[in-house]
Short mmCIF file of C-alpha atoms and ligand atoms in Angstrom, two decimals:
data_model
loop_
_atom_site.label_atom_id
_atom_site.label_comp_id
_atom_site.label_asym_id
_atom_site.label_seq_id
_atom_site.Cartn_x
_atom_site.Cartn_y
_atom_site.Cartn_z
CA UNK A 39 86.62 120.95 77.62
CA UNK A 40 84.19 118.10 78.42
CA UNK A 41 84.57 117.17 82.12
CA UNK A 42 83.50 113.53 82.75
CA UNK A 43 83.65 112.36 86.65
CA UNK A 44 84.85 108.75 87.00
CA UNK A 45 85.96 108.53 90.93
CA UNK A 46 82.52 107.84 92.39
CA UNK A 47 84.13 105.35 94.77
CA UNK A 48 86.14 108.98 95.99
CA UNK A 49 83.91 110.85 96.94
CA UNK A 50 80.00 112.01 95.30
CA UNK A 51 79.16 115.37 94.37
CA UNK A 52 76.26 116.45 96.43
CA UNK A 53 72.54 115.90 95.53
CA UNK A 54 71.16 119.53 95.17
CA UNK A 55 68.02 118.02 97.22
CA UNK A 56 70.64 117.30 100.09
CA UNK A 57 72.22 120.53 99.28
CA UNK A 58 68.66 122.46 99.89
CA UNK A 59 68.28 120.07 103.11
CA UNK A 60 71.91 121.52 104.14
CA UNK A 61 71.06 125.30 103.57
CA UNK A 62 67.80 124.98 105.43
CA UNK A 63 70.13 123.67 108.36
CA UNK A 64 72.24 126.04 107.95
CA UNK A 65 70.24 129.29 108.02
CA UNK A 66 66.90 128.47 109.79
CA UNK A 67 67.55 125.65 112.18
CA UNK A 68 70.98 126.14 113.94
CA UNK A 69 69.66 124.80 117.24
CA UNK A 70 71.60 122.75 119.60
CA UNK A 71 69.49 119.58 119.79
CA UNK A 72 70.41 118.81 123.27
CA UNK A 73 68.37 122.13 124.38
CA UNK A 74 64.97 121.87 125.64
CA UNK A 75 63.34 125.30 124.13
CA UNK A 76 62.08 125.70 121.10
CA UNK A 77 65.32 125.89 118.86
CA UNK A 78 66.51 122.92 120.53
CA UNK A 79 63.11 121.15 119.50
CA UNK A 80 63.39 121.61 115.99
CA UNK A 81 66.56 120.62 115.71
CA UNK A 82 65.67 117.73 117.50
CA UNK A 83 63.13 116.97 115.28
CA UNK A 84 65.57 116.96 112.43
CA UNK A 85 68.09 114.87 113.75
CA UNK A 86 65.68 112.00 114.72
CA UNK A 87 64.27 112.03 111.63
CA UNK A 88 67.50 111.91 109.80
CA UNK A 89 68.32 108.90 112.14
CA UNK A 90 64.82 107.23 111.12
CA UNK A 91 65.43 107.88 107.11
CA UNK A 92 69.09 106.13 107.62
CA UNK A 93 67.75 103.33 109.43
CA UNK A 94 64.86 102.51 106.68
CA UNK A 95 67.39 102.36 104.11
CA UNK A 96 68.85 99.85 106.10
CA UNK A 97 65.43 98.27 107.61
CA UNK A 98 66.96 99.03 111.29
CA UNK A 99 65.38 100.67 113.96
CA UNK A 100 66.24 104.15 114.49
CA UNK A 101 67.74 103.42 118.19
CA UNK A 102 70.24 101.24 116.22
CA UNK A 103 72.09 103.91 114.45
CA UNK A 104 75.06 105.98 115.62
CA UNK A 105 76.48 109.06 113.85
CA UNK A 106 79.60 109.81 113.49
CA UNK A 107 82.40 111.91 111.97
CA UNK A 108 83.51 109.75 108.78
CA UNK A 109 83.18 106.06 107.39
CA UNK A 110 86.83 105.67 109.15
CA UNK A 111 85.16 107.08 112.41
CA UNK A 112 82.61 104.14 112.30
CA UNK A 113 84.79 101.61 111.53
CA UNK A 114 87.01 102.81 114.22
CA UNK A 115 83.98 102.88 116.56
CA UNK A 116 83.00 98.98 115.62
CA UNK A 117 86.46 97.54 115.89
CA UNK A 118 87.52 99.37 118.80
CA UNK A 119 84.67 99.98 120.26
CA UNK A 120 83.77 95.71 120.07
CA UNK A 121 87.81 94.99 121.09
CA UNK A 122 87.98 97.12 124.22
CA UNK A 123 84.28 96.10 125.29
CA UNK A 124 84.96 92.36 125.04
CA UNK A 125 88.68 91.80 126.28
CA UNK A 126 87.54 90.13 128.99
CA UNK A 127 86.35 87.16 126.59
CA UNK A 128 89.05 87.39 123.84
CA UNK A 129 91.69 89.41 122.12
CA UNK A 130 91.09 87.84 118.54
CA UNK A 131 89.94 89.39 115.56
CA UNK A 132 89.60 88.37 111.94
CA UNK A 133 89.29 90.15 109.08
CA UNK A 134 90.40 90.61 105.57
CA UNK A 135 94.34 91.85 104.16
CA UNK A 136 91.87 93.95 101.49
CA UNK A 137 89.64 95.99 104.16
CA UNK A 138 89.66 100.25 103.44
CA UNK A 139 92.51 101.40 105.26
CA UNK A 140 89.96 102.76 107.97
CA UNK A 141 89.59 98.65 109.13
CA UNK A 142 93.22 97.92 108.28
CA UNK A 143 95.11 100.39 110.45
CA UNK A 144 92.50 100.43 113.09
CA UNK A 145 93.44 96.59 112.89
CA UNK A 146 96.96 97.21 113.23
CA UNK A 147 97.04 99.52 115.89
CA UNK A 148 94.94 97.09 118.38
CA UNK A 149 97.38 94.06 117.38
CA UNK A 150 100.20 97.05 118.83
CA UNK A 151 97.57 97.52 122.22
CA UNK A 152 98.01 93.01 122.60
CA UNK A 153 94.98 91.73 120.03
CA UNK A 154 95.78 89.38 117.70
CA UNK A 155 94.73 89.93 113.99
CA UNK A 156 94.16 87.39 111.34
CA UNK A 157 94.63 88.86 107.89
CA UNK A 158 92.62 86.86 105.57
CA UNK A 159 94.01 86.50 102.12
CA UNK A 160 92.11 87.00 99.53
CA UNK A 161 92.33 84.58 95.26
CA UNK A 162 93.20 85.96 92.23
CA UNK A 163 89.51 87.40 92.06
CA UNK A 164 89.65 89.19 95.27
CA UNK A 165 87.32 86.28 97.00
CA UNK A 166 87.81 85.00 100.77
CA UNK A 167 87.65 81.64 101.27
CA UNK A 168 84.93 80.70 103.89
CA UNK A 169 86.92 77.24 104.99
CA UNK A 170 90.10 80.29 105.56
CA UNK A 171 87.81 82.28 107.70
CA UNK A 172 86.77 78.42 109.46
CA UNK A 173 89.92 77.64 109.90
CA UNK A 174 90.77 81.17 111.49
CA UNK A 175 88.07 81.17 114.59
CA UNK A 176 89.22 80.26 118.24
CA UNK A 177 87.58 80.36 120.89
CA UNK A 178 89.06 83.51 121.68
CA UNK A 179 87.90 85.41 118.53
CA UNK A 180 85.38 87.85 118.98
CA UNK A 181 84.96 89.86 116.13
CA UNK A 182 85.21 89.41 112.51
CA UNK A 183 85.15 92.62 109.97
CA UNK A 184 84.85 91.96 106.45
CA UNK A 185 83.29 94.31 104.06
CA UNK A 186 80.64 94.45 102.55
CA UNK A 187 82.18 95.99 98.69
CA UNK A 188 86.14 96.59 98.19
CA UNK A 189 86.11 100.30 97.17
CA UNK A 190 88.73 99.55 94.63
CA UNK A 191 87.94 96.50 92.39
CA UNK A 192 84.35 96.43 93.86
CA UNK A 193 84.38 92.80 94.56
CA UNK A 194 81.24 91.62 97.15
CA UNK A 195 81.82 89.52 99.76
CA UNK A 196 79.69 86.78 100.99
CA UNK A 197 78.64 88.72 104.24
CA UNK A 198 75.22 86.25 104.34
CA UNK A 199 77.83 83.25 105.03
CA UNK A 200 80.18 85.34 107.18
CA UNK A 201 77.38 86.84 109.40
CA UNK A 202 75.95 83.07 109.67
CA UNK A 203 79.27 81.27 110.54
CA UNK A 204 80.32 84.40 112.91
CA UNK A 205 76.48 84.04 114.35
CA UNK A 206 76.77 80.18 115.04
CA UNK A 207 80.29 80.69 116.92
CA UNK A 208 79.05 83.10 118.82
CA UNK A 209 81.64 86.02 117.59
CA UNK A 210 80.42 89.50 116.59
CA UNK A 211 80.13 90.24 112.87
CA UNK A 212 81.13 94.05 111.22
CA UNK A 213 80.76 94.90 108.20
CA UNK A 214 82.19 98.23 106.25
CA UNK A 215 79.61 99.00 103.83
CA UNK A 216 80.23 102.39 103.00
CA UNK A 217 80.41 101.52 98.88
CA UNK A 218 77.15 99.22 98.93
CA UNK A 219 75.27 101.18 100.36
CA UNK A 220 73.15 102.95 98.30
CA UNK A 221 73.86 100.55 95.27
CA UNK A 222 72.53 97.42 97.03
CA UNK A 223 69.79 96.13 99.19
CA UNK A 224 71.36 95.53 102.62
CA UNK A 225 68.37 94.63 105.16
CA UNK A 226 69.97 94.23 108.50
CA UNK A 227 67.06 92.38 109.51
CA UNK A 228 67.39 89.97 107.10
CA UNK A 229 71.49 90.04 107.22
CA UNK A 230 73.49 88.25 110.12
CA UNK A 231 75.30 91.58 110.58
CA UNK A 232 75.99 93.36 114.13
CA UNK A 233 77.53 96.43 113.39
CA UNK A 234 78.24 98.56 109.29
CA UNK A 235 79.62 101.48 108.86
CA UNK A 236 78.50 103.68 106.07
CA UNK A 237 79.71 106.97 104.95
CA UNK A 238 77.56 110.35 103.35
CA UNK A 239 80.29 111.36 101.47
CA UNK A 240 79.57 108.47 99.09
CA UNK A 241 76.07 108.94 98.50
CA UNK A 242 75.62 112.52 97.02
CA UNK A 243 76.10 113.99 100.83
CA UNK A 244 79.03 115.95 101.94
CA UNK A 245 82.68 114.51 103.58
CA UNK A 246 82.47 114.91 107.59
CA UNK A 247 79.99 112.24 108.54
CA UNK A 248 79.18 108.82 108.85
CA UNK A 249 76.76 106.48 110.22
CA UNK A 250 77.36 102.76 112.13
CA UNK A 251 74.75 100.56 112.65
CA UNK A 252 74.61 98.86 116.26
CA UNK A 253 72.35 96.26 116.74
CA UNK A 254 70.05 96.34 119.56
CA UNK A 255 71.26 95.29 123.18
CA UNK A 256 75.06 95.37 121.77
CA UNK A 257 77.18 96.71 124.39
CA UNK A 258 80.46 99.43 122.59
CA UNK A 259 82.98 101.20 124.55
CA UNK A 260 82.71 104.87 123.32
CA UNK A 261 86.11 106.58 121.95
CA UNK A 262 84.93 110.09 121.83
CA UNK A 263 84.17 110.74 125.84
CA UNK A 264 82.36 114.42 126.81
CA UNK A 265 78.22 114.60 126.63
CA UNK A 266 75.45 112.80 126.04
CA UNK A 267 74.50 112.86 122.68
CA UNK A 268 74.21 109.70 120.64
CA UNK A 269 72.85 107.76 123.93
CA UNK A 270 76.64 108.21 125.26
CA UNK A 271 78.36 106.38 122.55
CA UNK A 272 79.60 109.18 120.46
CA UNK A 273 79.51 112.31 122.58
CA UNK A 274 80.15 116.22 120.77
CA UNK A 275 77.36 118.35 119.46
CA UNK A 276 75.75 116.81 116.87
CA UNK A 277 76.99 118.17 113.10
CA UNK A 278 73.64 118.95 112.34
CA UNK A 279 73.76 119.71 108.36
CA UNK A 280 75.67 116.61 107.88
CA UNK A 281 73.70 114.64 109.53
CA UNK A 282 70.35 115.88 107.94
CA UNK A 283 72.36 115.98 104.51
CA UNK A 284 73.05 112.12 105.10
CA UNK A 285 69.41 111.23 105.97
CA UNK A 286 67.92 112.84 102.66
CA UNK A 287 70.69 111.43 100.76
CA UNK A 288 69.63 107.70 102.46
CA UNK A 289 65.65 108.96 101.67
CA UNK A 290 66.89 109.53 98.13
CA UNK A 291 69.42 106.25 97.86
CA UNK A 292 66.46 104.09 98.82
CA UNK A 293 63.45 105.58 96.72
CA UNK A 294 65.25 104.05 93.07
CA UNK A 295 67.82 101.31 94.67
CA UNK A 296 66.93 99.10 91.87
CA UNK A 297 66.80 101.87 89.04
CA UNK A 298 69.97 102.89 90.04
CA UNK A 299 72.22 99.58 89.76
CA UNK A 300 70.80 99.24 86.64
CA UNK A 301 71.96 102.00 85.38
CA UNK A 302 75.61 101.83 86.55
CA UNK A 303 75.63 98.08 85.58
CA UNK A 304 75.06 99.46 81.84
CA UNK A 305 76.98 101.99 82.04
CA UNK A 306 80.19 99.98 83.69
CA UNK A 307 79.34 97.18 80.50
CA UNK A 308 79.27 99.66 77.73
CA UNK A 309 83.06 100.93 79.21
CA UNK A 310 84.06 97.55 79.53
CA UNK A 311 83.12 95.84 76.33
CA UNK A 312 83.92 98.98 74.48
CA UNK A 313 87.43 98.47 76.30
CA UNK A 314 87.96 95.04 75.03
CA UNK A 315 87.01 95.88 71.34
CA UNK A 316 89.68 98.75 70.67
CA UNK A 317 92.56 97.28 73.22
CA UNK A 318 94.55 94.29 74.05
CA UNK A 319 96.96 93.16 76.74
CA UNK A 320 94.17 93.97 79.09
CA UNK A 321 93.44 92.65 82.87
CA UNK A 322 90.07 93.18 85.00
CA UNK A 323 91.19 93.12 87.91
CA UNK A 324 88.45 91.74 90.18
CA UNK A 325 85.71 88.78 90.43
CA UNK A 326 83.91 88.94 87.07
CA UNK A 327 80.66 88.68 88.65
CA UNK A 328 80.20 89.42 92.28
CA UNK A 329 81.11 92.94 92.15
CA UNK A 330 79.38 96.39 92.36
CA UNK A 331 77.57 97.71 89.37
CA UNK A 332 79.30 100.81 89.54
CA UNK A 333 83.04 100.04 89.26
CA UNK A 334 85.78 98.37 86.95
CA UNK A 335 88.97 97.92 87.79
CA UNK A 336 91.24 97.29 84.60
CA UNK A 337 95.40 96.67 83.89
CA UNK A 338 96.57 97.54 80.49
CA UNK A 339 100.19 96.11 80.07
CA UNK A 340 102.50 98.05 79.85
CA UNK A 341 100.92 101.53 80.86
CA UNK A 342 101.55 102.56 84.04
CA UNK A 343 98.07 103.67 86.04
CA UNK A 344 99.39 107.07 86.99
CA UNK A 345 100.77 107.80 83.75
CA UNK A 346 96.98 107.21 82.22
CA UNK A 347 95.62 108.65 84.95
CA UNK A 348 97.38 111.97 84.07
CA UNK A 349 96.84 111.62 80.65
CA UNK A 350 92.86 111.16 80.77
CA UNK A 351 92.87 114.02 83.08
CA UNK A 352 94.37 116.39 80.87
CA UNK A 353 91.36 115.13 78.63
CA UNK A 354 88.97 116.52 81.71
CA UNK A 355 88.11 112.41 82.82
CA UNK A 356 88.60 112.15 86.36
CA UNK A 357 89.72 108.60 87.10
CA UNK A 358 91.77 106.82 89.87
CA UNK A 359 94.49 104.57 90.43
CA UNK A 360 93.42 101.80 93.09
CA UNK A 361 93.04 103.83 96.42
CA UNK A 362 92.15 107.87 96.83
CA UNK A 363 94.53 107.38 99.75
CA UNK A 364 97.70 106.00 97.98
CA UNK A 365 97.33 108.74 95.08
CA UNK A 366 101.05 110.31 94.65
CA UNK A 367 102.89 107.61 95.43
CA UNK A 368 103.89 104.71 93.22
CA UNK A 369 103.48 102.12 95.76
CA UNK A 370 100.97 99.19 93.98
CA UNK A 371 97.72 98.85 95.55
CA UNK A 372 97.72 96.45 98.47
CA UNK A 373 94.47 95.30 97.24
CA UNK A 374 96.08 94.23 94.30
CA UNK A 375 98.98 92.85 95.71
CA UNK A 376 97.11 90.82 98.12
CA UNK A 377 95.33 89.47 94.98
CA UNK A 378 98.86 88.10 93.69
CA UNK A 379 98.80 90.47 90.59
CA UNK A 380 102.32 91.29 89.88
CA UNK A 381 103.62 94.46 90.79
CA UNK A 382 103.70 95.61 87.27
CA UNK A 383 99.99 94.61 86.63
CA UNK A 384 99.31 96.13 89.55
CA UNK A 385 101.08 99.52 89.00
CA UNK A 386 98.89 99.36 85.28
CA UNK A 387 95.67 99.28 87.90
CA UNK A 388 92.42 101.79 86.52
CA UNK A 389 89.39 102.51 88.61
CA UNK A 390 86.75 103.65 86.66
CA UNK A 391 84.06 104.10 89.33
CA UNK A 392 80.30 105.45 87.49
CA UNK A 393 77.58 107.63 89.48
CA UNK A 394 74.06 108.85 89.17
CA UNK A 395 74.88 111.36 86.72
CA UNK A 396 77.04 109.72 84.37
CA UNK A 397 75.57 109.06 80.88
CA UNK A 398 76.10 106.89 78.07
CA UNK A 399 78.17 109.94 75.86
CA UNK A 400 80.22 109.95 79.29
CA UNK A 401 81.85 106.35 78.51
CA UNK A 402 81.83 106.94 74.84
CA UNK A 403 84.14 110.34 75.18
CA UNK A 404 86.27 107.52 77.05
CA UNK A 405 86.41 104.90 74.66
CA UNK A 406 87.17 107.52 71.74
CA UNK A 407 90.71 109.05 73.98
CA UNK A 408 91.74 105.48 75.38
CA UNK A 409 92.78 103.71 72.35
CA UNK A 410 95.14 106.43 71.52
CA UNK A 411 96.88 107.23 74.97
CA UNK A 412 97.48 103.63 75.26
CA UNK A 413 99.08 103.58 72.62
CA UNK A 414 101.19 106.64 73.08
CA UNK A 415 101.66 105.40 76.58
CA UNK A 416 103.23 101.94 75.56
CA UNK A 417 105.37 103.27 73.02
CA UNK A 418 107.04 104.95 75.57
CA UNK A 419 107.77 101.81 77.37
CA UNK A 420 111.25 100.00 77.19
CA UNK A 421 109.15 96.35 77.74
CA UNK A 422 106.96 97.55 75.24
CA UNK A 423 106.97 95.03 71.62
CA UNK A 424 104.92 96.15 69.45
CA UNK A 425 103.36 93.22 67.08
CA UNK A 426 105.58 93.14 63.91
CA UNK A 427 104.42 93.85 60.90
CA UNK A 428 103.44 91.36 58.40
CA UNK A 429 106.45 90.62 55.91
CA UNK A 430 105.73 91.96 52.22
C1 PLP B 777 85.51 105.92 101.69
C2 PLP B 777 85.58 104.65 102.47
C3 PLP B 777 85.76 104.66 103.86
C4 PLP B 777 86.03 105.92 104.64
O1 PLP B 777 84.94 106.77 104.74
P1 PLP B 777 85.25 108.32 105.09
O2 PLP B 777 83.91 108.90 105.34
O3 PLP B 777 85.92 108.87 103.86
O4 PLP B 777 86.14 108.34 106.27
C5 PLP B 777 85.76 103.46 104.53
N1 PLP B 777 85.57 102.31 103.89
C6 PLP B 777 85.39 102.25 102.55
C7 PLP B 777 85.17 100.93 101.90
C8 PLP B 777 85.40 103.42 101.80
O5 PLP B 777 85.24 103.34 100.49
#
């Protein structure tokens, strides 16, 4: 059967270029790089320049970048690290009701250690309002966290505006960028941003490490305590084949960043349009236009997401159902619910989330089964009417 990978926003498969990196980690250089002989060296060598190649996709300075264990480690790191480091001038935070779960439970647990959170709500298109986010500063705020791209509907948010309104107030500005990365240009010299958090997992490097940008002079209590490494902010030995796995993939992301949207921006069009010729009764779920090339988000009524997601499977496509995280349960995205889509729209919820190596006969094998398990699908559903047939 024809397998056809459609849960990019997941997790990547791994580049074999960062899979040669890895293996060349793993069976010639296995130095500690803390160690001053020559093992130590050249690992040393490798980590720094796996530091340097992160920090030129992002046009920061090598001193600016942390690793870490995950994405969710580097958000922890920002809002934590930011909170406990700045008490002394405030215990507020803002940020958004649709952050990854890594922001909104890290959020959560500091409003149960005394901070105060404001949960931005998000319109019917997934968009912040700016004049909200106004509104929402004190003069004890200091941090907002907003991300960059949701990682289920894919909607951007104005971080330029964010980072220039958090900037002028004097508050510290995060941003978890761990699905733009790689699919858009995000210059953090150009960007009002302080701190983003970016993950390998999701581009073409392995799960078990992460990256947070810290910009110069910005003072972070650590939460991992023990050595040195990382300039004391993140202490353990280093995971040295991650870590060189997520430099080549950032050498890789940033050689074709342009090439690359393109292609996923065709690809995501051809599902889509092809979508709206063979079915009605359908939703996107998202802003129409500021969102990632790489992912659409779609409701068919009456078809419950799991139900299609099962059904495509058997088919070998590989598709999710709002968040990786909330898969087996039926509980309705809180993305979507925090977009005001009913809770039967938002049950109906589709990620289809495109990648490097998807190709054009990809999206067509899913156009040619979707028609028909919709239509199964809605048959089998009591709220189901069916258009009547024309009378003779
Ligand atoms: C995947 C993801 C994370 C978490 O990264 P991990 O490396 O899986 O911990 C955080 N934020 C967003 C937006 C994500 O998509």
């Amino acid at each position: 059967m024809r397998r056809v990978y459609l849960d990019h926003n997941a997790t990547t498969p791994i580049h074999p270029e960062v899979g040669a990196a890895m293996q060349h980690y793993i069976q010639e250089v296995w130095g500690n790089p803390s160690s001053i002989h020559w093992a130590g060296r050249d690992a040393r060598t490798g980590l720094e320049e796996a530091r340097e190649r992160v920090a030129a996709l992002l046009n920061a300075d090598p001193d600016e970048v942390i690793f870490t264990s995950s994405g969710t480690e580097a958000d922890n790191l920002a809002l934590k690290g930011v909170a406990y480091a700045r008490r002394d001038r405030g215990d507020h935070i803002i940020t958004t009701s649709v952050e990854h779960p890594a922001v909104i439970e890290t959020g959560q647990a500091l409003e149960k250690e005394g901070f105060r959170v404001t949960w931005l709500r998000v319109d019917r298109q997934g968009m912040v309002d700016l004049d909200d986010l106004r509104r929402a500063i004190t003069p004890k705020t200091i941090l907002i966290s907003v991300m960059t791209a949701n990682n289920e509907t894919g909607v951007l948010f104005p971080i330029q505006e964010i980072g220039e309104l958090a900037r002028e107030r004097g508050i510290l500005f995060h941003t978890d960028a761990v699905q733009a990365v790689g699919k858009l240009l995000l210059d953090v010299k150009a960007l009002p941003v302080d701190l983003l958090s970016l993950s390998a997992h999701k581009i073409y490097a392995p799960k078990g490490v992460g990256a947070l940008y810290i910009r110069r002079g910005l003072k972070l209590r650590p939460l991992i305590h023990g050595g040195h490494q990382e300039k004391s902010r993140r202490a353990g030995t280093e995971n040295m084949v991650g870590i060189v796995a997520l430099g080549k993939a950032a050498e890789l992301a940033r050689q074709d960043l342009e090439g690359e949207a393109a292609h996923l921006e065709k690809l995501r069009d051809r599902l889509y349009e092809g979508i709206v010729k063979v079915i009605d009764g359908l939703h996107l779920n998202g802003h129409p236009e500021h969102r990632l090339p790489s992912t659409l988000n779609v409701s068919f009524e009456h078809v419950e997401g799991e139900s299609l997601l099962l059904s495509l499977d058997l088919e070998g496509v590989a598709v999710s159902t709002g968040s990786a995280c909330s898969a087996g349960t039926l509980e309705p995205s809180h993305v979507l619910v925090a977009m005001g889509l009913s809770p039967e729209i938002a049950r109906g919820a589709i990620r289809f989330s495109l990648g490097k190596w998807n190709t054009a006969e990809d999206v067509d094998y899913v156009l040619d089964l979707l028609p028909s398990i919709v239509k199964r699908l809605r048959l089998l559903s009591p709220f189901y009417q069916p258009a009547p047939l024309p009378k003779a």
